[in-house]
CSV table of N, CA and C in Angstrom, one decimal:
chain,number,residue,atom,x,y,z
S,21,LEU,N,110.9,137.3,161.1
S,21,LEU,CA,109.5,137.0,161.0
S,21,LEU,C,108.7,138.2,161.5
S,22,PRO,N,107.5,138.4,160.9
S,22,PRO,CA,106.6,139.4,161.4
S,22,PRO,C,106.4,139.4,162.9
S,23,THR,N,106.2,140.5,163.5
S,23,THR,CA,106.0,140.6,165.0
S,23,THR,C,104.5,140.3,165.3
S,24,SER,N,104.3,139.5,166.3
S,24,SER,CA,102.9,139.4,166.8
S,24,SER,C,102.8,140.1,168.2
S,25,THR,N,101.7,140.8,168.4
S,25,THR,CA,101.5,141.4,169.7
S,25,THR,C,100.2,140.8,170.3
S,26,LEU,N,100.4,140.4,171.6
S,26,LEU,CA,99.3,139.7,172.3
S,26,LEU,C,98.8,140.6,173.4
S,27,THR,N,97.5,140.9,173.4
S,27,THR,CA,96.9,141.7,174.4
S,27,THR,C,95.8,141.0,175.1
S,28,MET,N,95.6,141.3,176.4
S,28,MET,CA,94.6,140.7,177.3
S,28,MET,C,93.6,141.6,177.8
S,29,THR,N,92.3,141.2,177.7
S,29,THR,CA,91.2,142.0,178.3
S,29,THR,C,90.3,141.1,179.1
S,30,PRO,N,90.0,141.4,180.4
S,30,PRO,CA,90.6,142.6,181.1
S,30,PRO,C,92.1,142.3,181.4
S,31,ASP,N,92.8,143.3,181.9
S,31,ASP,CA,94.2,143.1,182.3
S,31,ASP,C,94.3,142.1,183.4
S,32,SER,N,95.4,141.4,183.4
S,32,SER,CA,95.7,140.5,184.5
S,32,SER,C,96.1,141.3,185.8
S,33,PRO,N,95.7,140.9,187.0
S,33,PRO,CA,95.0,139.6,187.3
S,33,PRO,C,93.5,139.7,187.0
S,34,VAL,N,92.9,138.5,186.8
S,34,VAL,CA,91.5,138.4,186.7
S,34,VAL,C,90.9,137.6,187.8
S,35,PHE,N,89.6,137.6,188.0
S,35,PHE,CA,89.0,136.8,189.1
S,35,PHE,C,88.4,135.6,188.5
S,36,THR,N,88.3,134.5,189.4
S,36,THR,CA,87.6,133.3,188.9
S,36,THR,C,86.2,133.6,188.4
S,37,GLY,N,85.9,132.9,187.3
S,37,GLY,CA,84.5,133.1,186.8
S,37,GLY,C,84.5,134.1,185.7
S,38,GLU,N,85.5,135.0,185.6
S,38,GLU,CA,85.5,136.0,184.5
S,38,GLU,C,85.8,135.4,183.2
S,39,THR,N,85.4,136.2,182.1
S,39,THR,CA,85.7,135.9,180.8
S,39,THR,C,86.9,136.7,180.4
S,40,VAL,N,87.9,136.0,179.8
S,40,VAL,CA,89.2,136.7,179.4
S,40,VAL,C,89.3,136.6,177.9
S,41,ASN,N,89.7,137.7,177.2
S,41,ASN,CA,89.9,137.7,175.8
S,41,ASN,C,91.4,138.0,175.5
S,42,LEU,N,92.1,137.1,174.7
S,42,LEU,CA,93.4,137.3,174.3
S,42,LEU,C,93.4,137.6,172.8
S,43,LYS,N,94.0,138.7,172.4
S,43,LYS,CA,94.0,139.1,171.0
S,43,LYS,C,95.4,139.1,170.4
S,44,CYS,N,95.5,138.5,169.3
S,44,CYS,CA,96.9,138.3,168.7
S,44,CYS,C,96.8,139.2,167.4
S,45,GLU,N,97.7,140.2,167.3
S,45,GLU,CA,97.8,141.1,166.2
S,45,GLU,C,99.1,141.0,165.5
S,46,ILE,N,99.2,140.8,164.2
S,46,ILE,CA,100.4,140.6,163.5
S,46,ILE,C,100.6,141.8,162.6
S,47,GLU,N,101.9,142.3,162.6
S,47,GLU,CA,102.2,143.6,161.9
S,47,GLU,C,101.9,143.4,160.4
S,48,TYR,N,101.6,144.5,159.8
S,48,TYR,CA,101.3,144.5,158.4
S,48,TYR,C,102.5,144.1,157.6
S,49,TYR,N,102.2,143.5,156.5
S,49,TYR,CA,103.3,143.0,155.6
S,49,TYR,C,104.2,144.1,155.1
S,50,SER,N,103.6,145.2,154.8
S,50,SER,CA,104.4,146.4,154.3
S,50,SER,C,105.3,146.9,155.4
S,51,THR,N,104.8,146.9,156.6
S,51,THR,CA,105.7,147.4,157.8
S,51,THR,C,106.8,146.4,158.0
S,52,TRP,N,106.5,145.1,157.9
S,52,TRP,CA,107.6,144.1,158.0
S,52,TRP,C,108.6,144.2,157.0
S,53,ARG,N,108.2,144.5,155.7
S,53,ARG,CA,109.2,144.7,154.6
S,53,ARG,C,110.1,145.9,154.9
S,54,GLN,N,109.4,147.0,155.3
S,54,GLN,CA,110.2,148.2,155.5
S,54,GLN,C,111.2,148.0,156.7
S,55,ARG,N,110.7,147.3,157.7
S,55,ARG,CA,111.6,147.1,158.9
S,55,ARG,C,112.8,146.2,158.5
S,56,ASN,N,112.6,145.4,157.5
S,56,ASN,CA,113.7,144.5,157.1
S,56,ASN,C,114.5,145.0,155.8
S,57,GLY,N,114.2,146.3,155.5
S,57,GLY,CA,114.9,146.9,154.4
S,57,GLY,C,114.6,146.3,153.0
S,58,LEU,N,113.4,145.7,152.9
S,58,LEU,CA,113.0,145.1,151.6
S,58,LEU,C,112.3,146.0,150.7
S,59,SER,N,112.5,145.9,149.4
S,59,SER,CA,111.9,146.9,148.5
S,59,SER,C,110.4,146.7,148.4
S,60,TYR,N,109.8,147.8,148.0
S,60,TYR,CA,108.3,147.7,147.9
S,60,TYR,C,107.9,146.9,146.7
S,61,ASP,N,106.9,146.2,146.8
S,61,ASP,CA,106.4,145.4,145.6
S,61,ASP,C,104.9,145.5,145.7
S,62,ARG,N,104.3,146.0,144.6
S,62,ARG,CA,102.9,146.3,144.5
S,62,ARG,C,102.0,145.0,144.8
S,63,ARG,N,102.6,143.9,144.5
S,63,ARG,CA,101.8,142.6,144.8
S,63,ARG,C,101.6,142.5,146.3
S,64,TYR,N,102.4,143.2,147.1
S,64,TYR,CA,102.3,143.0,148.6
S,64,TYR,C,101.7,144.2,149.2
S,65,ASP,N,100.8,144.8,148.6
S,65,ASP,CA,100.1,146.0,149.2
S,65,ASP,C,99.1,145.5,150.2
S,66,TRP,N,98.4,146.4,150.9
S,66,TRP,CA,97.5,146.1,151.9
S,66,TRP,C,96.4,145.1,151.5
S,67,THR,N,95.9,145.3,150.3
S,67,THR,CA,94.8,144.4,149.8
S,67,THR,C,95.3,142.9,149.6
S,68,TYR,N,96.5,142.8,149.0
S,68,TYR,CA,97.1,141.5,148.9
S,68,TYR,C,97.3,140.8,150.2
S,69,TYR,N,97.8,141.6,151.1
S,69,TYR,CA,98.1,141.1,152.5
S,69,TYR,C,96.9,140.5,153.1
S,70,GLN,N,95.8,141.3,153.0
S,70,GLN,CA,94.5,140.9,153.7
S,70,GLN,C,93.9,139.7,153.0
S,71,THR,N,94.2,139.4,151.8
S,71,THR,CA,93.6,138.2,151.1
S,71,THR,C,94.4,136.9,151.5
S,72,HIS,N,95.5,137.1,152.1
S,72,HIS,CA,96.3,135.9,152.5
S,72,HIS,C,96.3,135.9,154.1
S,73,GLU,N,95.1,135.5,154.6
S,73,GLU,CA,94.9,135.6,156.0
S,73,GLU,C,95.8,134.7,156.8
S,74,TRP,N,96.0,135.1,158.0
S,74,TRP,CA,96.8,134.3,159.0
S,74,TRP,C,95.8,133.3,159.6
S,75,ARG,N,96.3,132.1,159.9
S,75,ARG,CA,95.6,131.2,160.8
S,75,ARG,C,96.3,131.3,162.1
S,76,TYR,N,95.6,131.4,163.2
S,76,TYR,CA,96.2,131.7,164.5
S,76,TYR,C,96.2,130.4,165.3
S,77,GLU,N,97.4,130.2,165.9
S,77,GLU,CA,97.6,129.0,166.8
S,77,GLU,C,97.8,129.6,168.2
S,78,TRP,N,97.2,128.9,169.1
S,78,TRP,CA,97.3,129.3,170.5
S,78,TRP,C,97.9,128.2,171.4
S,79,TYR,N,98.8,128.6,172.3
S,79,TYR,CA,99.5,127.6,173.1
S,79,TYR,C,99.4,128.1,174.6
S,80,LYS,N,99.5,127.1,175.5
S,80,LYS,CA,99.5,127.4,176.9
S,80,LYS,C,100.7,126.8,177.6
S,81,GLY,N,101.3,127.5,178.6
S,81,GLY,CA,102.3,126.9,179.4
S,81,GLY,C,103.7,126.9,178.8
S,82,THR,N,104.7,126.7,179.7
S,82,THR,CA,106.1,126.7,179.3
S,82,THR,C,106.4,125.5,178.3
S,83,ASP,N,105.5,124.5,178.4
S,83,ASP,CA,105.7,123.4,177.4
S,83,ASP,C,104.9,123.6,176.2
S,84,SER,N,104.3,124.7,176.0
S,84,SER,CA,103.6,125.2,174.8
S,84,SER,C,102.6,124.1,174.3
S,85,VAL,N,101.6,123.7,175.1
S,85,VAL,CA,100.6,122.8,174.7
S,85,VAL,C,99.6,123.6,173.8
S,86,MET,N,99.3,123.1,172.6
S,86,MET,CA,98.4,123.8,171.7
S,86,MET,C,97.0,123.6,172.2
S,87,LEU,N,96.3,124.7,172.3
S,87,LEU,CA,94.9,124.7,172.8
S,87,LEU,C,93.9,124.3,171.7
S,88,GLN,N,93.0,123.5,172.1
S,88,GLN,CA,91.9,123.1,171.2
S,88,GLN,C,90.6,123.8,171.6
S,89,THR,N,89.8,124.1,170.6
S,89,THR,CA,88.5,124.7,170.9
S,89,THR,C,87.6,123.8,171.7
S,90,SER,N,87.0,124.4,172.7
S,90,SER,CA,86.1,123.6,173.6
S,90,SER,C,85.1,124.6,174.2
S,91,ASP,N,84.3,124.1,175.2
S,91,ASP,CA,83.4,125.0,175.8
S,91,ASP,C,84.1,126.1,176.6
S,92,HIS,N,85.3,125.8,177.1
S,92,HIS,CA,86.1,126.7,177.9
S,92,HIS,C,87.0,127.6,177.1
S,93,TYR,N,87.6,127.1,176.0
S,93,TYR,CA,88.4,127.9,175.1
S,93,TYR,C,87.7,128.0,173.7
S,94,THR,N,87.5,129.2,173.3
S,94,THR,CA,87.0,129.4,171.9
S,94,THR,C,87.9,130.4,171.2
S,95,VAL,N,88.0,130.1,169.9
S,95,VAL,CA,88.8,131.0,169.0
S,95,VAL,C,88.0,131.6,167.9
S,96,ASN,N,88.0,132.9,167.8
S,96,ASN,CA,87.3,133.6,166.7
S,96,ASN,C,88.4,134.4,166.0
S,97,ARG,N,88.8,133.9,164.9
S,97,ARG,CA,89.9,134.6,164.1
S,97,ARG,C,91.1,134.8,165.0
S,98,ASN,N,91.4,136.0,165.4
S,98,ASN,CA,92.7,136.3,166.1
S,98,ASN,C,92.4,136.4,167.6
S,99,THR,N,91.3,136.0,168.1
S,99,THR,CA,91.0,136.2,169.5
S,99,THR,C,90.7,134.8,170.2
S,100,LEU,N,91.4,134.6,171.3
S,100,LEU,CA,91.1,133.4,172.1
S,100,LEU,C,90.3,133.9,173.3
S,101,THR,N,89.1,133.2,173.6
S,101,THR,CA,88.3,133.6,174.7
S,101,THR,C,88.3,132.4,175.7
S,102,ILE,N,88.6,132.8,177.0
S,102,ILE,CA,88.6,131.8,178.1
S,102,ILE,C,87.3,132.1,178.9
S,103,ARG,N,86.4,131.2,178.9
S,103,ARG,CA,85.1,131.5,179.6
S,103,ARG,C,85.2,130.8,181.0
S,104,GLY,N,84.8,131.6,182.0
S,104,GLY,CA,84.8,131.1,183.4
S,104,GLY,C,86.1,130.8,183.9
S,105,ALA,N,87.0,131.7,183.9
S,105,ALA,CA,88.4,131.5,184.3
S,105,ALA,C,88.5,130.8,185.7
S,106,THR,N,89.4,129.9,185.8
S,106,THR,CA,89.7,129.2,187.0
S,106,THR,C,91.2,129.3,187.3
S,107,GLU,N,91.6,128.9,188.5
S,107,GLU,CA,93.0,129.0,188.9
S,107,GLU,C,93.9,128.1,188.0
S,108,SER,N,93.3,127.1,187.4
S,108,SER,CA,94.1,126.2,186.5
S,108,SER,C,94.4,126.9,185.2
S,109,ASP,N,93.7,128.0,184.9
S,109,ASP,CA,94.0,128.8,183.7
S,109,ASP,C,95.2,129.8,183.9
S,110,GLN,N,95.6,129.9,185.1
S,110,GLN,CA,96.8,130.8,185.4
S,110,GLN,C,98.0,130.2,184.7
S,111,ASP,N,98.6,130.9,183.8
S,111,ASP,CA,99.7,130.4,183.0
S,111,ASP,C,100.2,131.4,182.0
S,112,GLN,N,101.1,131.0,181.2
S,112,GLN,CA,101.6,131.8,180.1
S,112,GLN,C,100.8,131.4,178.8
S,113,TYR,N,100.4,132.3,178.0
S,113,TYR,CA,99.7,132.0,176.8
S,113,TYR,C,100.5,132.6,175.6
S,114,TRP,N,100.5,131.8,174.5
S,114,TRP,CA,101.3,132.2,173.3
S,114,TRP,C,100.4,132.2,172.1
S,115,CYS,N,100.7,133.0,171.2
S,115,CYS,CA,100.0,133.0,169.9
S,115,CYS,C,101.1,133.1,168.8
S,116,ARG,N,100.7,132.5,167.6
S,116,ARG,CA,101.5,132.6,166.4
S,116,ARG,C,100.6,132.5,165.2
S,117,GLY,N,100.9,133.3,164.2
S,117,GLY,CA,100.2,133.2,162.9
S,117,GLY,C,100.9,132.3,162.0
S,118,GLN,N,100.1,131.6,161.2
S,118,GLN,CA,100.6,130.7,160.1
S,118,GLN,C,99.8,131.0,158.9
S,119,ARG,N,100.5,130.9,157.7
S,119,ARG,CA,99.8,131.1,156.4
S,119,ARG,C,100.6,130.4,155.3
S,120,ASP,N,99.9,130.4,154.1
S,120,ASP,CA,100.5,129.7,153.0
S,120,ASP,C,101.6,130.5,152.3
S,121,GLU,N,101.4,131.8,152.3
S,121,GLU,CA,102.3,132.7,151.6
S,121,GLU,C,103.5,133.1,152.5
S,122,ARG,N,104.6,133.5,151.9
S,122,ARG,CA,105.7,134.0,152.7
S,122,ARG,C,105.5,135.4,153.1
S,123,PRO,N,105.9,135.8,154.3
S,123,PRO,CA,106.4,134.9,155.4
S,123,PRO,C,105.3,134.0,155.9
S,124,LYS,N,105.7,132.7,156.1
S,124,LYS,CA,104.7,131.7,156.4
S,124,LYS,C,104.3,131.7,157.9
S,125,SER,N,105.1,132.3,158.8
S,125,SER,CA,104.7,132.4,160.2
S,125,SER,C,105.1,133.7,160.8
S,126,SER,N,104.5,134.0,162.0
S,126,SER,CA,104.9,135.1,162.7
S,126,SER,C,105.8,134.7,163.9
S,127,GLN,N,106.4,135.7,164.6
S,127,GLN,CA,107.1,135.3,165.8
S,127,GLN,C,106.0,134.8,166.9
S,128,LEU,N,106.5,134.0,167.7
S,128,LEU,CA,105.7,133.5,168.8
S,128,LEU,C,105.8,134.5,170.0
S,129,ASN,N,104.7,135.0,170.5
S,129,ASN,CA,104.7,136.0,171.5
S,129,ASN,C,103.8,135.5,172.7
S,130,SER,N,104.0,136.0,173.9
S,130,SER,CA,103.3,135.5,175.0
S,130,SER,C,102.8,136.6,176.0
S,131,VAL,N,101.8,136.2,176.8
S,131,VAL,CA,101.3,137.1,177.8
S,131,VAL,C,101.0,136.1,179.0
S,132,SER,N,101.2,136.7,180.2
S,132,SER,CA,101.0,135.9,181.4
S,132,SER,C,99.6,136.2,182.1
S,133,LEU,N,98.8,135.2,182.4
S,133,LEU,CA,97.5,135.3,183.0
S,133,LEU,C,97.6,134.9,184.5
S,134,THR,N,97.1,135.8,185.3
S,134,THR,CA,97.0,135.5,186.8
S,134,THR,C,95.6,135.5,187.1
S,135,VAL,N,95.1,134.4,187.8
S,135,VAL,CA,93.7,134.3,188.2
S,135,VAL,C,93.7,134.2,189.7
S,136,LYS,N,92.8,135.1,190.3
S,136,LYS,CA,92.7,135.2,191.8
S,136,LYS,C,91.3,134.7,192.2
């Protein structure tokens, strides 16, 4: 599966009340094909890849509870924003991309948030 990279701004630890952004980036389809020794196919060039957008899923905790958009958690494409971080936000966060075309999903990747 394509690799997803999850980055946090600002870096952990954060302080209560801060806004935290988690960004999920999935490797380009052409890179994934090369990494897996698959032949080049013009249908899968950068333009084709961009037209088959990923839908991003966000999870929290070791039990991987899927996050729903709220006043506290908002999702804008590949970025999850946590507004007014509290100690209860301290946990592991996961992201995964899903789409209709193959490959249909990305690897699930995580980052740990510490709130002080």
